[in-house]
Amino acid sequence: ILDTTPPVIENPEDMTVECDEVPMAPGADGIEIYDNCGEEVTVEFTEEIIEGDCEDNYTIVWTWTATDFCENVSEASTTITVQDTTDPVFVQVPEDMTYECDEEIPACDIASVVAEDNCDAEVIVECQDEIIDGECPQEYTINRIYRAYDNCGNQAIYVQEISVVDTTAPVVVPADDITVECSDDLPAPSAEVTDNCGETTLDVSDEIFEGECPQEYTLVYTYTATDECGNISESVSQTITVVDTTAPVFGEYEI
């Protein structure tokens, strides 16, 4: 009577799993092993881990070696390919914001961004600004791009939109109203213009209102300023009152 038949090992099939779904090693007692003669079978189990191109990409090789009572030996292996193909997920991000052009735009705040990954306890977050010009020099959009990376290079992208606008009109302060004698030179238009952002264009118009005599009248300068984004100031006026208060003087003459 001979026993030349090695035991039969029913090991699991090879499989590919995500890095957060790695099965537990079944060990020596976790699988079915049959022997044709029904005698005691000795089982040895080993686990080998082969590193991949990143921390969460690797290969596990389970190997069972079964020896029956008559020293017949069989060996079976199962290969588990572990991979990380899942991108991180943002769980806390900054909201879109709008700022006036003279306000300070905050820098990237990576500390306020939280991202989670299925396999990594720590996710790397980077930030980069992309500026898109608007319809005028003081208006533009900042696309603040946050990227979250896991240790296998999978990434998630979130874009915060920061709108920079110019909605503030210039302010015009005209020179003081004055009264001049009709013989004096008329003052030229004069006004001070301030704006929160950029350059301005000052428009001046004038209108004359007749007085009680030809030498007396009122000159009104009207000022309006426009900035580079089309915001228009309120119209303000400066009044020049021209009077004739000087009596005639007799000059020299001959009889």
Short mmCIF file of C-alpha atoms in Angstrom, two decimals:
data_model
loop_
_atom_site.label_atom_id
_atom_site.label_comp_id
_atom_site.label_asym_id
_atom_site.label_seq_id
_atom_site.Cartn_x
_atom_site.Cartn_y
_atom_site.Cartn_z
CA ILE A 1 0.00 0.00 0.00
CA LEU A 2 1.53 3.29 -1.12
CA ASP A 3 0.75 6.96 -0.60
CA THR A 4 2.31 8.96 -3.42
CA THR A 5 -0.37 11.62 -3.78
CA PRO A 6 0.35 15.01 -2.23
CA PRO A 7 -2.39 16.94 -0.41
CA VAL A 8 -4.73 19.26 -2.32
CA ILE A 9 -4.76 22.89 -1.26
CA GLU A 10 -7.85 25.00 -2.05
CA ASN A 11 -6.22 28.40 -1.85
CA PRO A 12 -8.00 31.69 -2.81
CA GLU A 13 -7.73 32.93 -6.36
CA ASP A 14 -5.41 35.80 -7.24
CA MET A 15 -7.06 39.17 -6.75
CA THR A 16 -6.56 42.91 -7.19
CA VAL A 17 -7.80 45.14 -4.39
CA GLU A 18 -7.79 48.79 -3.42
CA CYS A 19 -5.34 49.71 -0.68
CA ASP A 20 -8.11 50.13 1.90
CA GLU A 21 -9.64 46.71 1.09
CA VAL A 22 -6.69 44.40 1.74
CA PRO A 23 -7.99 41.06 3.09
CA MET A 24 -6.63 39.52 6.25
CA ALA A 25 -4.14 36.70 5.77
CA PRO A 26 -6.01 33.40 6.24
CA GLY A 27 -2.95 31.75 7.78
CA ALA A 28 -2.34 28.01 7.89
CA ASP A 29 -5.78 27.09 9.20
CA GLY A 30 -7.87 29.45 7.08
CA ILE A 31 -8.18 27.30 3.97
CA GLU A 32 -9.32 23.78 3.06
CA ILE A 33 -6.67 21.09 2.54
CA TYR A 34 -7.54 17.53 1.48
CA ASP A 35 -5.45 14.41 1.51
CA ASN A 36 -6.38 11.21 -0.31
CA CYS A 37 -5.61 9.01 2.65
CA GLY A 38 -7.09 11.17 5.36
CA GLU A 39 -4.05 11.22 7.54
CA GLU A 40 -2.76 14.23 9.39
CA VAL A 41 -1.41 17.02 7.15
CA THR A 42 1.12 19.59 8.31
CA VAL A 43 0.64 23.06 6.85
CA GLU A 44 3.10 25.94 6.75
CA PHE A 45 2.02 29.44 5.75
CA THR A 46 4.21 32.36 4.66
CA GLU A 47 3.40 35.90 3.56
CA GLU A 48 5.75 37.93 1.35
CA ILE A 49 5.25 41.62 0.59
CA ILE A 50 6.84 43.00 -2.57
CA GLU A 51 7.12 46.78 -2.71
CA GLY A 52 5.67 48.68 -5.66
CA ASP A 53 6.28 52.13 -7.10
CA CYS A 54 4.63 53.87 -4.16
CA GLU A 55 3.72 53.13 -0.58
CA ASP A 56 0.19 51.93 -1.30
CA ASN A 57 1.03 49.98 -4.44
CA TYR A 58 2.51 46.60 -3.55
CA THR A 59 2.04 42.86 -3.96
CA ILE A 60 1.26 40.26 -1.29
CA VAL A 61 2.11 36.62 -1.95
CA TRP A 62 0.55 34.02 0.33
CA THR A 63 2.13 30.58 0.14
CA TRP A 64 0.92 27.34 1.71
CA THR A 65 3.09 24.24 1.94
CA ALA A 66 1.23 21.05 2.90
CA THR A 67 3.02 17.81 3.89
CA ASP A 68 1.10 14.59 4.49
CA PHE A 69 1.98 11.69 6.76
CA CYS A 70 4.10 10.08 4.04
CA GLU A 71 6.07 13.26 3.26
CA ASN A 72 4.20 14.05 0.07
CA VAL A 73 4.42 17.83 -0.38
CA SER A 74 2.28 20.29 -2.28
CA GLU A 75 2.54 24.06 -2.51
CA ALA A 76 0.03 26.71 -3.57
CA SER A 77 0.29 30.50 -3.78
CA THR A 78 -2.17 33.37 -4.01
CA THR A 79 -1.10 36.80 -5.27
CA ILE A 80 -2.91 39.91 -4.03
CA THR A 81 -2.15 43.01 -6.07
CA VAL A 82 -2.74 46.05 -3.89
CA GLN A 83 -3.22 49.39 -5.64
CA ASP A 84 -4.20 52.93 -4.84
CA THR A 85 -6.28 54.45 -7.63
CA THR A 86 -8.60 56.57 -5.48
CA ASP A 87 -8.20 60.34 -5.42
CA PRO A 88 -8.24 62.24 -2.13
CA VAL A 89 -11.44 64.08 -1.23
CA PHE A 90 -11.72 67.69 -0.01
CA VAL A 91 -13.82 67.94 3.15
CA GLN A 92 -13.14 71.60 4.00
CA VAL A 93 -12.44 74.33 1.44
CA PRO A 94 -12.63 78.15 1.36
CA GLU A 95 -15.68 79.77 -0.18
CA ASP A 96 -15.67 81.95 -3.28
CA MET A 97 -15.04 85.59 -2.37
CA THR A 98 -15.42 89.08 -3.86
CA TYR A 99 -13.09 91.97 -2.99
CA GLU A 100 -13.00 95.63 -3.94
CA CYS A 101 -9.88 96.50 -5.91
CA ASP A 102 -8.36 98.48 -3.04
CA GLU A 103 -8.80 95.68 -0.52
CA GLU A 104 -5.95 93.35 0.38
CA ILE A 105 -6.33 89.93 -1.20
CA PRO A 106 -5.40 87.21 1.29
CA ALA A 107 -2.71 84.72 0.33
CA CYS A 108 -3.30 81.00 -0.06
CA ASP A 109 -4.36 79.50 3.26
CA ILE A 110 -3.43 75.85 2.98
CA ALA A 111 -4.00 75.36 6.70
CA SER A 112 -7.73 76.02 6.23
CA VAL A 113 -8.07 73.28 3.60
CA VAL A 114 -8.73 69.73 4.75
CA ALA A 115 -8.52 66.71 2.46
CA GLU A 116 -8.86 63.04 3.29
CA ASP A 117 -7.64 59.93 1.54
CA ASN A 118 -8.82 56.33 1.68
CA CYS A 119 -5.34 55.03 2.54
CA ASP A 120 -3.11 57.90 3.66
CA ALA A 121 -3.39 59.59 7.03
CA GLU A 122 -1.69 62.69 5.67
CA VAL A 123 -2.51 64.37 2.37
CA ILE A 124 -0.26 66.98 0.76
CA VAL A 125 -2.10 70.18 -0.27
CA GLU A 126 -0.61 72.71 -2.68
CA CYS A 127 -1.99 76.04 -3.91
CA GLN A 128 -1.48 78.06 -7.09
CA ASP A 129 -3.12 81.25 -8.36
CA GLU A 130 -4.23 81.77 -11.94
CA ILE A 131 -5.22 85.33 -12.87
CA ILE A 132 -7.82 86.01 -15.55
CA ASP A 133 -8.10 89.59 -16.81
CA GLY A 134 -11.44 91.33 -16.62
CA GLU A 135 -13.06 94.05 -18.71
CA CYS A 136 -10.99 96.84 -17.15
CA PRO A 137 -7.54 97.02 -15.51
CA GLN A 138 -8.87 97.03 -11.93
CA GLU A 139 -11.20 94.06 -12.36
CA TYR A 140 -9.96 90.49 -12.64
CA THR A 141 -10.56 86.99 -11.35
CA ILE A 142 -8.17 84.86 -9.34
CA ASN A 143 -8.70 81.14 -9.76
CA ARG A 144 -7.06 79.80 -6.62
CA ILE A 145 -6.32 76.16 -7.42
CA TYR A 146 -5.88 73.77 -4.52
CA ARG A 147 -4.47 70.33 -5.28
CA ALA A 148 -4.47 67.46 -2.80
CA TYR A 149 -2.05 64.57 -3.41
CA ASP A 150 -1.78 61.16 -1.81
CA ASN A 151 1.50 59.25 -1.67
CA CYS A 152 0.75 57.47 -4.97
CA GLY A 153 0.21 60.66 -6.94
CA ASN A 154 -3.59 60.56 -7.06
CA GLN A 155 -4.91 64.08 -6.83
CA ALA A 156 -8.07 66.08 -6.25
CA ILE A 157 -8.54 69.65 -7.47
CA TYR A 158 -10.67 72.42 -5.98
CA VAL A 159 -10.85 75.91 -7.49
CA GLN A 160 -11.77 78.88 -5.30
CA GLU A 161 -12.94 81.85 -7.36
CA ILE A 162 -11.86 85.26 -6.04
CA SER A 163 -13.48 88.15 -7.91
CA VAL A 164 -11.79 91.54 -7.73
CA VAL A 165 -14.12 94.37 -8.72
CA ASP A 166 -14.13 98.15 -8.94
CA THR A 167 -17.56 99.47 -8.03
CA THR A 168 -16.45 102.70 -6.34
CA ALA A 169 -16.87 105.95 -8.25
CA PRO A 170 -14.24 108.72 -8.11
CA VAL A 171 -14.75 111.72 -5.83
CA VAL A 172 -14.39 115.25 -7.21
CA VAL A 173 -13.70 118.23 -4.97
CA PRO A 174 -13.91 121.49 -6.94
CA ALA A 175 -12.06 124.68 -6.13
CA ASP A 176 -13.94 127.15 -3.93
CA ASP A 177 -16.54 129.46 -5.36
CA ILE A 178 -15.10 132.93 -5.87
CA THR A 179 -16.11 136.41 -6.92
CA VAL A 180 -13.90 138.40 -9.29
CA GLU A 181 -13.95 141.85 -10.75
CA CYS A 182 -14.81 142.03 -14.42
CA SER A 183 -11.34 143.33 -15.17
CA ASP A 184 -9.64 140.32 -13.58
CA ASP A 185 -8.63 137.21 -15.45
CA LEU A 186 -11.11 134.38 -15.11
CA PRO A 187 -9.70 131.41 -13.18
CA ALA A 188 -9.23 128.19 -15.11
CA PRO A 189 -11.22 125.12 -14.09
CA SER A 190 -9.70 123.47 -11.04
CA ALA A 191 -10.76 120.35 -9.17
CA GLU A 192 -9.12 117.57 -7.19
CA VAL A 193 -10.06 114.00 -8.13
CA THR A 194 -9.47 110.93 -5.97
CA ASP A 195 -10.28 107.31 -6.74
CA ASN A 196 -9.75 104.08 -4.84
CA CYS A 197 -8.06 102.36 -7.81
CA GLY A 198 -6.41 103.39 -11.03
CA GLU A 199 -6.52 106.49 -13.19
CA THR A 200 -9.40 108.91 -13.81
CA THR A 201 -10.58 111.22 -16.56
CA LEU A 202 -12.01 114.62 -15.58
CA ASP A 203 -14.69 116.15 -17.79
CA VAL A 204 -15.41 119.87 -17.46
CA SER A 205 -18.30 121.81 -18.86
CA ASP A 206 -19.13 125.46 -18.37
CA GLU A 207 -22.27 127.57 -18.54
CA ILE A 208 -22.70 131.36 -18.36
CA PHE A 209 -25.70 133.03 -16.74
CA GLU A 210 -26.22 136.73 -17.57
CA GLY A 211 -26.43 139.28 -14.82
CA GLU A 212 -28.08 142.69 -14.51
CA CYS A 213 -25.54 144.38 -16.79
CA PRO A 214 -23.24 143.16 -19.55
CA GLN A 215 -20.16 143.17 -17.29
CA GLU A 216 -21.76 141.09 -14.55
CA TYR A 217 -22.50 137.43 -15.01
CA THR A 218 -22.04 134.02 -13.41
CA LEU A 219 -19.76 131.30 -14.79
CA VAL A 220 -20.46 127.76 -13.57
CA TYR A 221 -17.92 124.98 -14.07
CA THR A 222 -19.35 121.47 -13.78
CA TYR A 223 -16.96 118.59 -13.10
CA THR A 224 -17.52 114.88 -13.66
CA ALA A 225 -14.84 112.18 -13.27
CA THR A 226 -14.81 108.69 -14.75
CA ASP A 227 -12.44 105.91 -13.70
CA GLU A 228 -10.98 103.15 -15.88
CA CYS A 229 -13.82 100.78 -15.02
CA GLY A 230 -16.55 103.21 -16.07
CA ASN A 231 -17.63 104.35 -12.60
CA ILE A 232 -18.83 107.97 -12.83
CA SER A 233 -18.64 110.46 -10.00
CA GLU A 234 -21.42 112.73 -8.92
CA SER A 235 -21.37 116.04 -10.80
CA VAL A 236 -20.14 118.96 -8.74
CA SER A 237 -19.99 122.63 -9.60
CA GLN A 238 -17.82 125.65 -8.99
CA THR A 239 -19.34 129.11 -9.34
CA ILE A 240 -17.38 132.14 -10.53
CA THR A 241 -19.30 135.35 -9.94
CA VAL A 242 -18.12 138.23 -12.11
CA VAL A 243 -19.02 141.71 -10.85
CA ASP A 244 -18.39 145.32 -11.85
CA THR A 245 -18.01 147.41 -8.71
CA THR A 246 -15.43 149.91 -9.98
CA ALA A 247 -16.63 153.36 -10.90
CA PRO A 248 -15.33 155.08 -14.03
CA VAL A 249 -12.30 157.41 -13.68
CA PHE A 250 -11.94 160.68 -15.55
CA GLY A 251 -8.79 160.75 -17.60
CA GLU A 252 -6.81 163.80 -18.72
CA TYR A 253 -8.25 165.85 -21.54
CA GLU A 254 -7.74 169.20 -23.29
CA ILE A 255 -10.32 171.94 -23.84
#
